[in-house]
C-alpha cells in the first residue's frame, strides 16, 4: 500500500506542477496554448483559460476529497472495531435513527437488543436504595444551568455505582452487556452511513467523530500513510486553486495590475 500511495502522490503532484507551469505569468516558448485557453500577448493564461484550469482543478480536488473521505472511514471502521470503540454516531449529519430502524431490519434488531440490555441494567440500578432520589434529581436538572447541583448529582451517581460494583455481582456483567450492545448498534449505524454516502458519491464529514491533530487521527495516519499523502496533495491543489482564482479576480477588477506584472518581467531569454 505504501508503494501504491507514493505512486499516487507522485502522479498528483506532477499534475499540480503542470497546472502551475501553465498558470505562470509568462509562457514557456516551447509550449503552445490549448485551443480552449485564452492567453495574453505575453503567453499568460487569461479569462476563459483561467476559468478552464479552475474547473479542472475543482474536478481533481472533488475526486481526491471523496477518495480521502472513503479511505479515512474505511481505516477508522477497522480501528474502531479492533479497539472496541463506541462511536458517537448521533452527531453525524443527516442521521435519522427512527427512519433507519424502520428501513434497516439489522439495525432495528440491534436497537431492540440495546433497549433490553439497558432495561436490565436499570433494573439493577433500582436495587440501590438511593436510586430514585438520585435519578429524580438528574431529571429535574435537565435544561437547568446549575453547575453545583450537577456536580453533586454526578458524585451521588458515582457513589451509587461504587456501592453496586462492590455489593452486587450482577452489576458489572449487566453494564458490559449494555455497553457492548450500544457499541454494536452504533458501529452498524456508522457502517450503513459510510456505505450510503459512498454509493451516492457524497462526502460524510469526519468532524463529529474525528478531528485532525488528535491521537485518533494520528493512529489512522500510522495505520495508512496514504491518508497523509492525500491530505498533502489536496493542500497543494487547493493552494494552486486559490492562486488561479486570485489571478482571475485581479484580471476582472484590476486589469492594469496584471498587465504591469507581466511587463515587469522583461524580455525572456532566447
Short mmCIF file of C-alpha atoms in Angstrom, two decimals:
data_model
loop_
_atom_site.label_atom_id
_atom_site.label_comp_id
_atom_site.label_asym_id
_atom_site.label_seq_id
_atom_site.Cartn_x
_atom_site.Cartn_y
_atom_site.Cartn_z
CA UNK A 1 0.00 0.00 0.00
CA UNK A 2 2.89 2.35 0.76
CA UNK A 3 4.34 1.95 -2.76
CA UNK A 4 0.89 2.47 -4.27
CA UNK A 5 0.41 5.58 -2.14
CA UNK A 6 3.75 7.02 -3.24
CA UNK A 7 2.91 6.38 -6.89
CA UNK A 8 -0.45 8.09 -6.49
CA UNK A 9 1.17 11.00 -4.70
CA UNK A 10 3.79 11.44 -7.44
CA UNK A 11 1.17 11.46 -10.20
CA UNK A 12 -0.97 14.05 -8.46
CA UNK A 13 1.99 16.28 -7.59
CA UNK A 14 3.10 16.06 -11.23
CA UNK A 15 -0.39 17.16 -12.26
CA UNK A 16 -0.20 20.09 -9.86
CA UNK A 17 3.19 21.15 -11.18
CA UNK A 18 1.97 21.00 -14.76
CA UNK A 19 -1.01 23.14 -13.86
CA UNK A 20 1.18 25.63 -12.02
CA UNK A 21 3.52 25.86 -15.00
CA UNK A 22 0.62 26.52 -17.36
CA UNK A 23 -0.73 29.16 -15.00
CA UNK A 24 2.55 31.11 -14.76
CA UNK A 25 2.71 34.78 -15.60
CA UNK A 26 4.98 34.18 -18.61
CA UNK A 27 4.54 31.33 -21.09
CA UNK A 28 7.38 28.96 -21.91
CA UNK A 29 8.43 29.29 -25.61
CA UNK A 30 8.13 25.60 -26.48
CA UNK A 31 4.61 25.10 -25.00
CA UNK A 32 1.75 26.03 -27.42
CA UNK A 33 -1.53 27.13 -25.89
CA UNK A 34 -4.52 24.78 -25.95
CA UNK A 35 -7.32 25.91 -28.28
CA UNK A 36 -9.76 26.31 -25.40
CA UNK A 37 -7.46 28.52 -23.34
CA UNK A 38 -7.12 32.25 -23.91
CA UNK A 39 -3.74 33.85 -23.28
CA UNK A 40 -2.33 37.37 -23.25
CA UNK A 41 0.40 38.56 -25.60
CA UNK A 42 2.97 37.52 -23.01
CA UNK A 43 1.53 33.99 -23.02
CA UNK A 44 -0.07 34.18 -19.58
CA UNK A 45 -3.44 32.48 -19.12
CA UNK A 46 -6.34 34.92 -19.09
CA UNK A 47 -10.11 34.91 -18.77
CA UNK A 48 -11.56 31.66 -20.09
CA UNK A 49 -8.18 29.95 -19.86
CA UNK A 50 -8.01 30.60 -16.11
CA UNK A 51 -11.62 29.53 -15.67
CA UNK A 52 -10.94 26.32 -17.57
CA UNK A 53 -8.00 25.47 -15.31
CA UNK A 54 -10.03 26.24 -12.19
CA UNK A 55 -12.79 23.89 -13.37
CA UNK A 56 -10.23 21.13 -13.98
CA UNK A 57 -8.70 21.69 -10.54
CA UNK A 58 -12.14 21.56 -8.91
CA UNK A 59 -12.76 18.19 -10.55
CA UNK A 60 -9.46 16.79 -9.28
CA UNK A 61 -9.99 18.21 -5.79
CA UNK A 62 -13.51 16.79 -5.62
CA UNK A 63 -12.31 13.34 -6.68
CA UNK A 64 -9.43 13.29 -4.19
CA UNK A 65 -11.66 14.64 -1.41
CA UNK A 66 -14.05 11.75 -1.93
CA UNK A 67 -11.18 9.27 -2.14
CA UNK A 68 -9.68 10.58 1.13
CA UNK A 69 -13.06 10.52 2.86
CA UNK A 70 -13.76 6.92 1.87
CA UNK A 71 -10.27 5.79 2.83
CA UNK A 72 -10.39 7.57 6.20
CA UNK A 73 -13.71 5.97 7.13
CA UNK A 74 -12.53 2.54 5.99
CA UNK A 75 -9.44 2.73 8.19
CA UNK A 76 -11.42 4.20 11.09
CA UNK A 77 -14.02 1.42 11.00
CA UNK A 78 -11.30 -1.22 11.23
CA UNK A 79 -9.57 0.71 14.01
CA UNK A 80 -12.79 1.23 15.99
CA UNK A 81 -13.69 -2.45 15.69
CA UNK A 82 -10.28 -3.60 16.92
CA UNK A 83 -10.17 -1.06 19.76
CA UNK A 84 -13.82 -1.76 20.76
CA UNK A 85 -14.72 1.91 20.38
CA UNK A 86 -18.34 3.05 20.59
CA UNK A 87 -18.59 5.87 18.00
CA UNK A 88 -20.90 8.77 18.83
CA UNK A 89 -22.94 8.34 15.67
CA UNK A 90 -25.81 10.62 16.63
CA UNK A 91 -23.60 13.62 15.88
CA UNK A 92 -23.35 12.54 12.23
CA UNK A 93 -25.04 14.90 9.77
CA UNK A 94 -28.20 13.61 8.13
CA UNK A 95 -28.79 10.70 10.50
CA UNK A 96 -32.46 9.90 11.11
CA UNK A 97 -32.35 7.00 13.55
CA UNK A 98 -36.11 6.40 13.68
CA UNK A 99 -36.30 6.13 9.90
CA UNK A 100 -33.18 3.96 9.82
CA UNK A 101 -34.71 1.48 12.23
CA UNK A 102 -37.83 1.35 10.09
CA UNK A 103 -35.90 0.62 6.90
CA UNK A 104 -32.92 -1.49 8.04
CA UNK A 105 -34.00 -4.63 9.95
CA UNK A 106 -30.49 -5.42 11.21
CA UNK A 107 -30.19 -2.02 12.89
CA UNK A 108 -33.71 -2.35 14.32
CA UNK A 109 -32.73 -5.69 15.88
CA UNK A 110 -29.58 -4.19 17.39
CA UNK A 111 -31.68 -1.32 18.74
CA UNK A 112 -34.03 -3.78 20.42
CA UNK A 113 -31.08 -5.66 21.89
CA UNK A 114 -29.70 -2.40 23.33
CA UNK A 115 -33.07 -1.49 24.81
CA UNK A 116 -33.33 -4.88 26.53
CA UNK A 117 -29.78 -4.58 27.89
CA UNK A 118 -30.47 -1.03 29.11
CA UNK A 119 -33.65 -2.13 30.90
CA UNK A 120 -31.82 -4.99 32.60
CA UNK A 121 -29.06 -2.60 33.70
CA UNK A 122 -31.57 -0.07 35.03
CA UNK A 123 -33.32 -2.83 36.99
CA UNK A 124 -30.06 -3.45 38.84
CA UNK A 125 -29.61 0.28 39.50
CA UNK A 126 -33.05 0.34 41.08
CA UNK A 127 -31.90 -2.11 43.73
CA UNK A 128 -29.87 0.68 45.32
CA UNK A 129 -31.97 2.46 47.98
CA UNK A 130 -30.79 5.90 46.82
CA UNK A 131 -31.52 5.36 43.13
CA UNK A 132 -34.94 7.05 42.94
CA UNK A 133 -33.74 10.18 44.75
CA UNK A 134 -30.59 10.46 42.65
CA UNK A 135 -32.41 9.85 39.38
CA UNK A 136 -35.20 12.31 40.18
CA UNK A 137 -32.58 14.99 40.77
CA UNK A 138 -30.99 14.12 37.43
CA UNK A 139 -34.33 14.52 35.64
CA UNK A 140 -35.02 17.82 37.44
CA UNK A 141 -31.68 19.23 36.26
CA UNK A 142 -32.45 18.76 32.57
CA UNK A 143 -32.43 22.17 30.93
CA UNK A 144 -31.24 23.82 34.15
CA UNK A 145 -27.88 25.56 34.44
CA UNK A 146 -26.76 24.77 37.97
CA UNK A 147 -23.14 23.51 37.99
CA UNK A 148 -23.13 22.97 41.74
CA UNK A 149 -26.19 20.71 41.73
CA UNK A 150 -24.96 18.93 38.59
CA UNK A 151 -21.62 18.20 40.24
CA UNK A 152 -23.32 16.89 43.39
CA UNK A 153 -25.67 14.68 41.33
CA UNK A 154 -22.76 13.23 39.39
CA UNK A 155 -20.94 12.49 42.64
CA UNK A 156 -24.01 10.69 44.03
CA UNK A 157 -24.27 8.58 40.87
CA UNK A 158 -20.60 7.59 41.15
CA UNK A 159 -21.08 6.65 44.79
CA UNK A 160 -24.08 4.51 43.82
CA UNK A 161 -22.09 2.78 41.05
CA UNK A 162 -19.32 2.03 43.55
CA UNK A 163 -21.81 0.51 46.02
CA UNK A 164 -23.33 -1.69 43.35
CA UNK A 165 -19.98 -2.75 41.97
CA UNK A 166 -18.89 -3.80 45.45
CA UNK A 167 -22.13 -5.39 46.61
CA UNK A 168 -23.94 -6.76 43.55
CA UNK A 169 -22.13 -9.36 41.40
CA UNK A 170 -24.65 -8.85 38.58
CA UNK A 171 -23.84 -5.15 38.17
CA UNK A 172 -20.59 -5.36 36.18
CA UNK A 173 -21.83 -8.03 33.69
CA UNK A 174 -25.04 -6.05 33.10
CA UNK A 175 -23.05 -2.87 32.46
CA UNK A 176 -20.77 -4.67 29.98
CA UNK A 177 -23.75 -6.16 28.11
CA UNK A 178 -25.28 -2.70 27.81
CA UNK A 179 -22.01 -1.16 26.59
CA UNK A 180 -21.43 -3.93 24.04
CA UNK A 181 -24.99 -3.70 22.73
CA UNK A 182 -24.56 0.06 22.25
CA UNK A 183 -21.20 -0.43 20.54
CA UNK A 184 -22.60 -2.96 18.08
CA UNK A 185 -25.60 -0.79 17.27
CA UNK A 186 -23.50 2.35 16.76
CA UNK A 187 -20.96 0.54 14.59
CA UNK A 188 -23.77 -0.82 12.42
CA UNK A 189 -25.22 2.68 12.01
CA UNK A 190 -21.82 4.10 11.07
CA UNK A 191 -21.13 1.36 8.53
CA UNK A 192 -24.53 1.95 6.96
CA UNK A 193 -23.95 5.72 6.77
CA UNK A 194 -20.49 5.28 5.21
CA UNK A 195 -21.83 2.84 2.60
CA UNK A 196 -24.85 5.02 1.84
CA UNK A 197 -22.82 8.19 1.35
CA UNK A 198 -20.28 6.29 -0.74
CA UNK A 199 -23.00 4.91 -3.01
CA UNK A 200 -24.33 8.44 -3.53
CA UNK A 201 -20.87 9.84 -4.20
CA UNK A 202 -21.21 12.15 -1.19
CA UNK A 203 -18.68 13.06 1.49
CA UNK A 204 -19.60 12.02 5.03
CA UNK A 205 -18.00 14.56 7.35
CA UNK A 206 -15.47 13.09 9.78
CA UNK A 207 -15.52 16.16 12.05
CA UNK A 208 -18.10 14.89 14.56
CA UNK A 209 -16.03 11.77 15.32
CA UNK A 210 -12.52 12.64 14.14
CA UNK A 211 -10.55 15.86 14.33
CA UNK A 212 -7.11 16.35 12.87
CA UNK A 213 -4.16 16.56 15.25
CA UNK A 214 -5.85 14.18 17.74
CA UNK A 215 -4.48 10.84 18.88
CA UNK A 216 -7.17 9.00 16.91
CA UNK A 217 -6.26 10.79 13.67
CA UNK A 218 -2.56 10.11 14.23
CA UNK A 219 -3.45 6.46 14.76
CA UNK A 220 -5.20 6.37 11.38
CA UNK A 221 -2.26 8.03 9.60
CA UNK A 222 0.07 5.50 11.22
CA UNK A 223 -2.09 2.63 10.01
CA UNK A 224 -2.46 4.05 6.50
CA UNK A 225 0.22 6.56 5.34
CA UNK A 226 -1.80 7.19 2.18
CA UNK A 227 -4.17 9.33 4.29
CA UNK A 228 -1.38 11.81 5.00
CA UNK A 229 -0.21 11.78 1.38
CA UNK A 230 -3.69 12.53 0.09
CA UNK A 231 -4.02 15.39 2.57
CA UNK A 232 -0.75 16.88 1.33
CA UNK A 233 -1.87 16.57 -2.30
CA UNK A 234 -5.16 18.27 -1.57
CA UNK A 235 -3.39 21.05 0.31
CA UNK A 236 -1.16 21.75 -2.71
CA UNK A 237 -4.03 21.64 -5.18
CA UNK A 238 -6.18 23.95 -3.07
CA UNK A 239 -3.30 26.40 -2.80
CA UNK A 240 -2.92 26.34 -6.57
CA UNK A 241 -6.66 26.83 -6.98
CA UNK A 242 -6.54 29.91 -4.76
CA UNK A 243 -3.67 31.34 -6.80
CA UNK A 244 -5.55 30.87 -10.07
CA UNK A 245 -8.69 32.40 -8.62
CA UNK A 246 -6.74 35.40 -7.32
CA UNK A 247 -5.29 35.95 -10.80
CA UNK A 248 -8.75 35.77 -12.33
CA UNK A 249 -10.12 38.31 -9.83
CA UNK A 250 -7.20 40.67 -10.44
CA UNK A 251 -7.81 40.43 -14.18
CA UNK A 252 -11.52 41.16 -13.75
CA UNK A 253 -11.28 44.01 -11.26
CA UNK A 254 -7.75 45.39 -11.71
CA UNK A 255 -6.58 44.54 -15.23
CA UNK A 256 -3.82 47.16 -15.15
CA UNK A 257 -2.15 45.31 -12.31
CA UNK A 258 -1.99 42.10 -14.36
CA UNK A 259 -0.50 43.93 -17.35
CA UNK A 260 2.07 45.69 -15.19
CA UNK A 261 3.06 42.41 -13.55
CA UNK A 262 3.59 40.73 -16.92
CA UNK A 263 5.53 43.70 -18.33
CA UNK A 264 7.79 43.95 -15.28
CA UNK A 265 9.17 40.51 -16.02
CA UNK A 266 11.07 41.98 -19.01
CA UNK A 267 12.09 40.14 -22.17
CA UNK A 268 12.66 36.43 -21.93
CA UNK A 269 16.00 34.82 -22.69
CA UNK A 270 16.10 33.25 -26.15
#
